[in-house]
Tab-separated table of C-alpha atoms in Angstrom:
chain	number	residue	atom	x	y	z
J	1	UNK	CA	20.962	16.209	8.890
J	2	UNK	CA	17.945	15.474	6.535
J	3	UNK	CA	15.637	17.872	5.413
J	4	UNK	CA	12.542	17.240	6.361
J	5	UNK	CA	10.916	20.180	4.817
J	6	UNK	CA	7.315	19.166	3.286
J	7	UNK	CA	7.328	15.799	4.811
J	8	UNK	CA	6.063	13.989	7.668
J	9	UNK	CA	7.719	12.899	10.128
J	10	UNK	CA	7.152	9.718	11.599
J	11	UNK	CA	9.214	8.764	15.388
J	12	UNK	CA	9.539	5.202	16.146
J	13	UNK	CA	10.176	4.147	19.592
J	14	UNK	CA	9.002	0.318	20.012
J	15	UNK	CA	6.451	1.204	21.984
J	16	UNK	CA	3.668	-0.171	19.925
J	17	UNK	CA	5.033	-3.784	21.211
J	18	UNK	CA	3.245	-2.649	24.169
J	19	UNK	CA	-0.387	-2.733	22.449
J	20	UNK	CA	-3.513	-4.357	24.562
J	21	UNK	CA	-1.812	-3.942	27.515
J	22	UNK	CA	-1.290	-2.051	30.753
J	23	UNK	CA	2.100	-0.922	30.569
J	24	UNK	CA	0.995	0.912	26.971
J	25	UNK	CA	-0.401	4.108	28.680
J	26	UNK	CA	2.413	4.958	30.916
J	27	UNK	CA	5.905	5.912	30.972
J	28	UNK	CA	6.086	5.838	27.797
J	29	UNK	CA	8.131	8.347	25.554
J	30	UNK	CA	6.505	11.315	23.679
J	31	UNK	CA	8.480	14.634	22.738
J	32	UNK	CA	9.679	17.345	23.985
J	33	UNK	CA	8.834	21.516	23.745
J	34	UNK	CA	12.200	21.979	21.999
J	35	UNK	CA	11.810	18.979	19.223
J	36	UNK	CA	8.601	20.548	18.810
J	37	UNK	CA	9.769	23.130	18.027
J	38	UNK	CA	12.696	22.447	15.504
J	39	UNK	CA	9.965	20.272	13.694
J	40	UNK	CA	8.707	23.567	13.285
J	41	UNK	CA	11.906	25.230	12.179
J	42	UNK	CA	12.247	21.661	9.819
J	43	UNK	CA	8.790	22.522	7.900
J	44	UNK	CA	7.390	19.107	8.617
J	45	UNK	CA	3.847	18.792	7.052
J	46	UNK	CA	3.003	16.336	9.786
J	47	UNK	CA	4.488	13.909	13.006
J	48	UNK	CA	3.234	10.952	14.090
J	49	UNK	CA	4.696	8.454	16.563
J	50	UNK	CA	4.376	4.810	18.202
J	51	UNK	CA	3.063	6.322	21.058
J	52	UNK	CA	-0.463	6.658	23.857
J	53	UNK	CA	0.506	10.143	22.999
J	54	UNK	CA	3.509	12.869	21.400
J	55	UNK	CA	3.047	14.838	24.634
J	56	UNK	CA	4.178	13.555	28.731
J	57	UNK	CA	0.569	12.688	29.344
J	58	UNK	CA	1.368	13.480	33.575
J	59	UNK	CA	-0.203	16.896	34.367
J	60	UNK	CA	-2.657	19.273	32.122
J	61	UNK	CA	0.704	20.951	29.783
J	62	UNK	CA	1.048	19.371	26.265
J	63	UNK	CA	2.918	21.809	24.700
J	64	UNK	CA	4.188	19.205	22.085
J	65	UNK	CA	0.040	19.228	20.061
J	66	UNK	CA	-0.120	23.470	21.079
J	67	UNK	CA	2.963	24.222	19.390
J	68	UNK	CA	2.876	22.306	16.251
J	69	UNK	CA	-0.849	22.654	15.684
J	70	UNK	CA	-0.347	26.166	15.833
J	71	UNK	CA	1.693	26.246	12.906
J	72	UNK	CA	-1.379	23.634	11.003
J	73	UNK	CA	1.123	20.562	11.437
J	74	UNK	CA	-1.685	17.280	11.702
J	75	UNK	CA	-0.625	14.893	14.535
J	76	UNK	CA	-0.975	11.119	13.669
J	77	UNK	CA	-0.386	8.614	17.198
J	78	UNK	CA	-0.979	5.511	18.458
J	79	UNK	CA	1.151	3.796	15.172
J	80	UNK	CA	2.334	0.513	14.835
J	81	UNK	CA	4.931	-0.652	12.799
J	82	UNK	CA	7.291	1.645	12.007
J	83	UNK	CA	10.167	-0.604	12.046
J	84	UNK	CA	8.743	-2.206	8.514
J	85	UNK	CA	9.030	1.326	6.525
J	86	UNK	CA	12.662	2.562	4.996
J	87	UNK	CA	14.537	6.001	6.082
J	88	UNK	CA	13.465	7.276	3.002
J	89	UNK	CA	10.875	6.373	0.252
J	90	UNK	CA	7.515	5.564	0.661
J	91	UNK	CA	4.586	7.884	1.396
J	92	UNK	CA	2.526	8.190	4.401
J	93	UNK	CA	-1.065	8.261	4.552
J	94	UNK	CA	-3.542	8.950	7.235
J	95	UNK	CA	-7.103	8.766	6.347
J	96	UNK	CA	-9.296	10.821	7.936
J	97	UNK	CA	-13.463	10.112	7.816
J	98	UNK	CA	-15.280	13.004	6.757
J	99	UNK	CA	-15.824	14.527	10.183
J	100	UNK	CA	-16.532	18.504	11.737
J	101	UNK	CA	-15.669	20.352	14.670
J	102	UNK	CA	-13.434	17.330	16.261
J	103	UNK	CA	-10.483	17.949	17.571
J	104	UNK	CA	-9.474	14.817	17.516
J	105	UNK	CA	-10.699	11.276	15.409
J	106	UNK	CA	-9.379	8.044	13.790
J	107	UNK	CA	-7.842	7.744	10.970
J	108	UNK	CA	-6.521	4.852	8.683
J	109	UNK	CA	-2.584	5.418	8.432
J	110	UNK	CA	-0.816	3.407	6.250
J	111	UNK	CA	2.412	4.483	4.446
J	112	UNK	CA	3.606	2.793	0.402
J	113	UNK	CA	7.231	1.486	-0.284
């Protein structure tokens, strides 16, 4: 059991190996509603995933986005090279461009070890 309060939780699935292939967009790993509720209760500061979407993209429901964003927990998708990070002892950065009124936008994501 780890204390996740105030921390970035990065979900390493290995799915980034499919980047730039058609496989990347189908049957991708995602989080469940229960996982999102757990992360809110654990007071995670940010949640990232190395997959196409943090939600299941079959259907129109996006419970993970809804739950996390309702609690002001930013989401970072399409991460890569998470296997290179240690389990602990790094600082994650997701630097957005200066934008206003956007719901989604690219960031420069990187970690310092």
